[in-house]
Amino acid sequence: MTLTKVFSVDPLNPCEEALKMCCEVVKGGGIVVFPTETVYGLGASAFNGEAVKKIFIAKGRPADNPLIVHISRVEQLYEVADSVPEEVLNAVKVFWPGPFTVIVRKSARVVKEVTAGLPTVAVRMPAHPVALKLIDCAGPIAAPSANISGRPSPTTGFHVMMDMFGRADAIIDAGETLYGVESTIIDTTSKPYKLLRPGAMPIEKVAEVLRQEVLIPVQARGLGEFEKALAPGMRYKHYSPETPVILVEGLNTVQAIKKVVEELVKEGKRVVAIVSSETAKNLETPIRLVTYGSRANLFEIAKNLFKILREIDNMGVDIAVIEGVEEKGLGLAVMNRLRKAATKIIH
Ligand code: TXA
Ligand code: MG
C-alpha cells in the first residue's frame, strides 16, 4: 500500500504549491492522478520506464496495453514522435488542446514500457488547466485512465479515490470532468486513417478537418470479435459492472424495453431500467427507472455514462436493462462503451 497524498484544487485556478509538489513526484519517478477534460489520468514521466511500470501495477493493467502520452505544447510532439504527416499536424493544431489522440511513429526517447514495444505512440494535449500546468512543469506524461483495469474510467474525484487511493503517490482532485468519456483515437500511421476508439471529439468533425474519410471499423463501434482488436489493449473486458447488463438497441426501444423488463420480472429478477428521459416518460413499469439524460442532449448522456455504470452494482438489482442511443456525434462513443459493458445486446 502506497501512502497517497491527496490535493483538492480549483480546476480553473489550481493551487501552484500543490501542482509543484505533484510535478516533483512525477520528476522523481512517482505516479500521479490528474484531471483532464475527458476522464482522470494516472500519469508518469513518458521518459522513465521504471515509473511507467508502476502505472501498470497500480491499475492491474496488462503490460501489452500501450499508454497515451500527454503533452502541453504542440512542439513537444517532436520530442515524442518521429515523423508526423503534414495533415496530422494541421489537425492537431485545430483540435488541441482537446479530446483528440493521434497514433504516430514514436521517437527513441519514449520508453518501450509506454508503447508496449510498438513502434508507434499515442499522443494528445488535454484541455485542462491542471493537466497542462503539470505537464509544463514535468514534461510529457504517459497516462491511461485512472481506473483499476476493467472498471469504467473515473470522471469524479470520488471515483479516483475509490480506485487509486493507496495505489498512486498523489491524487489531484479537481471535481467532475467535462466530457465524461475518453478522447477519440485516430491511427495515422497508414492510409486510410482509422478510428481506433470513438470518444469526446465526434469523428464527423475529425474527418472534416482531415479532409478525408476516416475508416470506422466495426470494432470501433464496440462490435466484432474481441480477438480481432484494433489495438492490443482493446481486447480486454471493459467498463462492465459485476451486475449483468442488457443493452436494447434500435428504434422503438420503449416497447422493446417494456417487453424485456416484463419477462425478467416474471422470472423473479430485480431489474433497473436505465433510459433516456423521453423513454422514461412513456415507459409504464413498476420497476425502478434511472434516467441518463435526454436523447436530444448526447453531451449530457456521455457525461453521466460512467457514473451510472459504476453505480449499477450498488443499486440492489440482479440485472440492468439499458437503452441505446443513435450512433451519431457523441452517440458513437456512448454506444461503443455500452456495447463493451453489455453482457447481452437486443435489437
Ligand atoms: O481521454 C483519454 O484518452 C484518457 C485521458 C486520461 O487522457 N486516457 C485514456 O487512456 O483513455 P487509456 O489508456 O485508458 O486508453 C488508451 C487507449 C488504449 O486502448 C490503448 O490500447 C490505445 O489507447 N493505444 C495507446 N497507444 C497505442 C498505440 N501506439 N497504438 C494503438 N493503440 C494505442
Ligand atoms: Mg482506460
mmCIF file with all atom_site columns, N, CA, C and O in Angstrom, residues 9 12 29 41 62 76 90 93 95 126-127 141 149-150 164 182 195 203 206 212 232 247 267 274 280 293 330 342:
data_model
loop_
_atom_site.group_PDB
_atom_site.id
_atom_site.type_symbol
_atom_site.label_atom_id
_atom_site.label_alt_id
_atom_site.label_comp_id
_atom_site.label_asym_id
_atom_site.label_entity_id
_atom_site.label_seq_id
_atom_site.pdbx_PDB_ins_code
_atom_site.Cartn_x
_atom_site.Cartn_y
_atom_site.Cartn_z
_atom_site.occupancy
_atom_site.B_iso_or_equiv
_atom_site.pdbx_formal_charge
_atom_site.auth_seq_id
_atom_site.auth_comp_id
_atom_site.auth_asym_id
_atom_site.auth_atom_id
_atom_site.pdbx_PDB_model_num
ATOM 1   N N  . VAL A 1 9   ? -8.099  20.729  -5.613  1.00 0.00 ? 9   VAL A N  1
ATOM 2   C CA . VAL A 1 9   ? -7.786  22.042  -6.189  1.00 0.00 ? 9   VAL A CA 1
ATOM 3   C C  . VAL A 1 9   ? -8.953  22.614  -6.991  1.00 0.00 ? 9   VAL A C  1
ATOM 4   O O  . VAL A 1 9   ? -9.846  21.878  -7.429  1.00 0.00 ? 9   VAL A O  1
ATOM 5   N N  . LEU A 1 12  ? -9.993  25.673  -12.321 1.00 0.00 ? 12  LEU A N  1
ATOM 6   C CA . LEU A 1 12  ? -9.626  26.798  -13.181 1.00 0.00 ? 12  LEU A CA 1
ATOM 7   C C  . LEU A 1 12  ? -8.447  27.596  -12.636 1.00 0.00 ? 12  LEU A C  1
ATOM 8   O O  . LEU A 1 12  ? -7.711  28.236  -13.384 1.00 0.00 ? 12  LEU A O  1
ATOM 9   N N  . GLY A 1 29  ? 9.982   10.084  -10.420 1.00 0.00 ? 29  GLY A N  1
ATOM 10  C CA . GLY A 1 29  ? 9.659   8.709   -10.808 1.00 0.00 ? 29  GLY A CA 1
ATOM 11  C C  . GLY A 1 29  ? 8.401   8.152   -10.157 1.00 0.00 ? 29  GLY A C  1
ATOM 12  O O  . GLY A 1 29  ? 8.176   6.939   -10.150 1.00 0.00 ? 29  GLY A O  1
ATOM 13  N N  . GLY A 1 41  ? -6.563  10.860  -15.435 1.00 0.00 ? 41  GLY A N  1
ATOM 14  C CA . GLY A 1 41  ? -5.456  10.027  -15.896 1.00 0.00 ? 41  GLY A CA 1
ATOM 15  C C  . GLY A 1 41  ? -4.530  9.677   -14.745 1.00 0.00 ? 41  GLY A C  1
ATOM 16  O O  . GLY A 1 41  ? -4.481  10.387  -13.737 1.00 0.00 ? 41  GLY A O  1
ATOM 17  N N  . PRO A 1 62  ? -2.662  -5.108  -18.115 1.00 0.00 ? 62  PRO A N  1
ATOM 18  C CA . PRO A 1 62  ? -1.731  -5.978  -18.838 1.00 0.00 ? 62  PRO A CA 1
ATOM 19  C C  . PRO A 1 62  ? -0.642  -5.149  -19.517 1.00 0.00 ? 62  PRO A C  1
ATOM 20  O O  . PRO A 1 62  ? -0.929  -4.083  -20.063 1.00 0.00 ? 62  PRO A O  1
ATOM 21  N N  . GLN A 1 76  ? 6.169   19.858  -28.432 1.00 0.00 ? 76  GLN A N  1
ATOM 22  C CA . GLN A 1 76  ? 6.560   18.627  -27.711 1.00 0.00 ? 76  GLN A CA 1
ATOM 23  C C  . GLN A 1 76  ? 6.250   17.375  -28.517 1.00 0.00 ? 76  GLN A C  1
ATOM 24  O O  . GLN A 1 76  ? 6.782   16.304  -28.246 1.00 0.00 ? 76  GLN A O  1
ATOM 25  N N  . ASN A 1 90  ? -1.647  19.680  -39.007 1.00 0.00 ? 90  ASN A N  1
ATOM 26  C CA . ASN A 1 90  ? -2.709  20.678  -39.156 1.00 0.00 ? 90  ASN A CA 1
ATOM 27  C C  . ASN A 1 90  ? -3.917  20.340  -38.295 1.00 0.00 ? 90  ASN A C  1
ATOM 28  O O  . ASN A 1 90  ? -4.501  21.215  -37.661 1.00 0.00 ? 90  ASN A O  1
ATOM 29  N N  . LYS A 1 93  ? -3.402  20.978  -34.602 1.00 0.00 ? 93  LYS A N  1
ATOM 30  C CA . LYS A 1 93  ? -3.430  22.421  -34.306 1.00 0.00 ? 93  LYS A CA 1
ATOM 31  C C  . LYS A 1 93  ? -4.869  22.921  -34.180 1.00 0.00 ? 93  LYS A C  1
ATOM 32  O O  . LYS A 1 93  ? -5.139  23.865  -33.459 1.00 0.00 ? 93  LYS A O  1
ATOM 33  N N  . PHE A 1 95  ? -7.485  20.808  -33.157 1.00 0.00 ? 95  PHE A N  1
ATOM 34  C CA . PHE A 1 95  ? -8.186  20.125  -32.059 1.00 0.00 ? 95  PHE A CA 1
ATOM 35  C C  . PHE A 1 95  ? -7.520  20.233  -30.688 1.00 0.00 ? 95  PHE A C  1
ATOM 36  O O  . PHE A 1 95  ? -8.133  19.913  -29.677 1.00 0.00 ? 95  PHE A O  1
ATOM 37  N N  . PRO A 1 126 ? -4.271  17.537  -23.528 1.00 0.00 ? 126 PRO A N  1
ATOM 38  C CA . PRO A 1 126 ? -5.562  17.671  -22.843 1.00 0.00 ? 126 PRO A CA 1
ATOM 39  C C  . PRO A 1 126 ? -5.949  19.127  -22.606 1.00 0.00 ? 126 PRO A C  1
ATOM 40  O O  . PRO A 1 126 ? -5.078  19.979  -22.399 1.00 0.00 ? 126 PRO A O  1
ATOM 41  N N  . ALA A 1 127 ? -7.234  19.413  -22.653 1.00 0.00 ? 127 ALA A N  1
ATOM 42  C CA . ALA A 1 127 ? -7.727  20.777  -22.429 1.00 0.00 ? 127 ALA A CA 1
ATOM 43  C C  . ALA A 1 127 ? -8.159  20.939  -20.978 1.00 0.00 ? 127 ALA A C  1
ATOM 44  O O  . ALA A 1 127 ? -9.350  21.019  -20.668 1.00 0.00 ? 127 ALA A O  1
ATOM 45  N N  . ILE A 1 141 ? 3.830   13.380  -20.196 1.00 0.00 ? 141 ILE A N  1
ATOM 46  C CA . ILE A 1 141 ? 3.355   12.414  -19.192 1.00 0.00 ? 141 ILE A CA 1
ATOM 47  C C  . ILE A 1 141 ? 2.577   11.289  -19.868 1.00 0.00 ? 141 ILE A C  1
ATOM 48  O O  . ILE A 1 141 ? 1.604   11.532  -20.584 1.00 0.00 ? 141 ILE A O  1
ATOM 49  N N  . SER A 1 149 ? -8.010  -1.504  -13.825 1.00 0.00 ? 149 SER A N  1
ATOM 50  C CA . SER A 1 149 ? -8.253  -2.124  -15.132 1.00 0.00 ? 149 SER A CA 1
ATOM 51  C C  . SER A 1 149 ? -9.611  -2.832  -15.173 1.00 0.00 ? 149 SER A C  1
ATOM 52  O O  . SER A 1 149 ? -9.944  -3.589  -14.257 1.00 0.00 ? 149 SER A O  1
ATOM 53  N N  . GLY A 1 150 ? -10.380 -2.554  -16.228 1.00 0.00 ? 150 GLY A N  1
ATOM 54  C CA . GLY A 1 150 ? -11.676 -3.211  -16.393 1.00 0.00 ? 150 GLY A CA 1
ATOM 55  C C  . GLY A 1 150 ? -12.844 -2.366  -15.918 1.00 0.00 ? 150 GLY A C  1
ATOM 56  O O  . GLY A 1 150 ? -13.969 -2.527  -16.373 1.00 0.00 ? 150 GLY A O  1
ATOM 57  N N  . MET A 1 164 ? -7.824  4.568   -6.738  1.00 0.00 ? 164 MET A N  1
ATOM 58  C CA . MET A 1 164 ? -6.373  4.820   -6.692  1.00 0.00 ? 164 MET A CA 1
ATOM 59  C C  . MET A 1 164 ? -5.805  5.232   -5.337  1.00 0.00 ? 164 MET A C  1
ATOM 60  O O  . MET A 1 164 ? -4.597  5.360   -5.194  1.00 0.00 ? 164 MET A O  1
ATOM 61  N N  . GLU A 1 182 ? -13.667 9.167   -22.815 1.00 0.00 ? 182 GLU A N  1
ATOM 62  C CA . GLU A 1 182 ? -12.274 9.389   -23.168 1.00 0.00 ? 182 GLU A CA 1
ATOM 63  C C  . GLU A 1 182 ? -12.135 10.050  -24.545 1.00 0.00 ? 182 GLU A C  1
ATOM 64  O O  . GLU A 1 182 ? -13.107 10.219  -25.274 1.00 0.00 ? 182 GLU A O  1
ATOM 65  N N  . LEU A 1 195 ? -10.247 4.978   -37.267 1.00 0.00 ? 195 LEU A N  1
ATOM 66  C CA . LEU A 1 195 ? -10.726 5.296   -35.920 1.00 0.00 ? 195 LEU A CA 1
ATOM 67  C C  . LEU A 1 195 ? -10.465 4.085   -35.032 1.00 0.00 ? 195 LEU A C  1
ATOM 68  O O  . LEU A 1 195 ? -10.995 2.994   -35.282 1.00 0.00 ? 195 LEU A O  1
ATOM 69  N N  . ILE A 1 203 ? -16.272 11.963  -34.636 1.00 0.00 ? 203 ILE A N  1
ATOM 70  C CA . ILE A 1 203 ? -15.464 11.549  -35.790 1.00 0.00 ? 203 ILE A CA 1
ATOM 71  C C  . ILE A 1 203 ? -15.846 12.331  -37.048 1.00 0.00 ? 203 ILE A C  1
ATOM 72  O O  . ILE A 1 203 ? -15.016 12.568  -37.928 1.00 0.00 ? 203 ILE A O  1
ATOM 73  N N  . VAL A 1 206 ? -13.637 15.268  -37.109 1.00 0.00 ? 206 VAL A N  1
ATOM 74  C CA . VAL A 1 206 ? -12.254 14.884  -37.400 1.00 0.00 ? 206 VAL A CA 1
ATOM 75  C C  . VAL A 1 206 ? -12.078 14.703  -38.902 1.00 0.00 ? 206 VAL A C  1
ATOM 76  O O  . VAL A 1 206 ? -11.141 15.222  -39.509 1.00 0.00 ? 206 VAL A O  1
ATOM 77  N N  . GLN A 1 212 ? -10.633 14.006  -45.322 1.00 0.00 ? 212 GLN A N  1
ATOM 78  C CA . GLN A 1 212 ? -10.634 12.680  -45.930 1.00 0.00 ? 212 GLN A CA 1
ATOM 79  C C  . GLN A 1 212 ? -11.497 11.759  -45.077 1.00 0.00 ? 212 GLN A C  1
ATOM 80  O O  . GLN A 1 212 ? -11.782 12.056  -43.930 1.00 0.00 ? 212 GLN A O  1
ATOM 81  N N  . PRO A 1 232 ? -3.772  -3.580  -29.191 1.00 0.00 ? 232 PRO A N  1
ATOM 82  C CA . PRO A 1 232 ? -3.608  -4.672  -28.237 1.00 0.00 ? 232 PRO A CA 1
ATOM 83  C C  . PRO A 1 232 ? -4.518  -4.522  -27.020 1.00 0.00 ? 232 PRO A C  1
ATOM 84  O O  . PRO A 1 232 ? -5.143  -5.477  -26.575 1.00 0.00 ? 232 PRO A O  1
ATOM 85  N N  . LEU A 1 247 ? -28.320 -4.555  -23.153 1.00 0.00 ? 247 LEU A N  1
ATOM 86  C CA . LEU A 1 247 ? -28.419 -3.320  -23.935 1.00 0.00 ? 247 LEU A CA 1
ATOM 87  C C  . LEU A 1 247 ? -29.510 -3.496  -24.979 1.00 0.00 ? 247 LEU A C  1
ATOM 88  O O  . LEU A 1 247 ? -29.514 -4.476  -25.726 1.00 0.00 ? 247 LEU A O  1
ATOM 89  N N  . GLU A 1 267 ? -39.565 -13.717 -14.221 1.00 0.00 ? 267 GLU A N  1
ATOM 90  C CA . GLU A 1 267 ? -38.587 -14.705 -13.735 1.00 0.00 ? 267 GLU A CA 1
ATOM 91  C C  . GLU A 1 267 ? -38.177 -14.441 -12.289 1.00 0.00 ? 267 GLU A C  1
ATOM 92  O O  . GLU A 1 267 ? -37.335 -15.143 -11.724 1.00 0.00 ? 267 GLU A O  1
ATOM 93  N N  . ILE A 1 274 ? -32.287 1.667   -17.260 1.00 0.00 ? 274 ILE A N  1
ATOM 94  C CA . ILE A 1 274 ? -31.538 2.923   -17.391 1.00 0.00 ? 274 ILE A CA 1
ATOM 95  C C  . ILE A 1 274 ? -31.831 3.475   -18.780 1.00 0.00 ? 274 ILE A C  1
ATOM 96  O O  . ILE A 1 274 ? -31.450 2.876   -19.789 1.00 0.00 ? 274 ILE A O  1
ATOM 97  N N  . ALA A 1 280 ? -38.336 7.380   -20.383 1.00 0.00 ? 280 ALA A N  1
ATOM 98  C CA . ALA A 1 280 ? -38.846 7.290   -19.002 1.00 0.00 ? 280 ALA A CA 1
ATOM 99  C C  . ALA A 1 280 ? -40.286 7.792   -18.929 1.00 0.00 ? 280 ALA A C  1
ATOM 100 O O  . ALA A 1 280 ? -41.115 7.233   -18.205 1.00 0.00 ? 280 ALA A O  1
ATOM 101 N N  . GLY A 1 293 ? -30.242 11.040  -19.060 1.00 0.00 ? 293 GLY A N  1
ATOM 102 C CA . GLY A 1 293 ? -30.299 12.329  -19.748 1.00 0.00 ? 293 GLY A CA 1
ATOM 103 C C  . GLY A 1 293 ? -31.237 12.271  -20.932 1.00 0.00 ? 293 GLY A C  1
ATOM 104 O O  . GLY A 1 293 ? -31.862 11.239  -21.193 1.00 0.00 ? 293 GLY A O  1
ATOM 105 N N  . LEU A 1 330 ? -21.491 12.280  -30.477 1.00 0.00 ? 330 LEU A N  1
ATOM 106 C CA . LEU A 1 330 ? -21.041 11.609  -29.253 1.00 0.00 ? 330 LEU A CA 1
ATOM 107 C C  . LEU A 1 330 ? -21.700 10.245  -29.057 1.00 0.00 ? 330 LEU A C  1
ATOM 108 O O  . LEU A 1 330 ? -21.234 9.424   -28.275 1.00 0.00 ? 330 LEU A O  1
ATOM 109 N N  . ALA A 1 342 ? -21.994 -4.395  -22.018 1.00 0.00 ? 342 ALA A N  1
ATOM 110 C CA . ALA A 1 342 ? -23.169 -5.274  -22.049 1.00 0.00 ? 342 ALA A CA 1
ATOM 111 C C  . ALA A 1 342 ? -22.809 -6.760  -22.020 1.00 0.00 ? 342 ALA A C  1
ATOM 112 O O  . ALA A 1 342 ? -21.824 -7.182  -22.618 1.00 0.00 ? 342 ALA A O  1
#
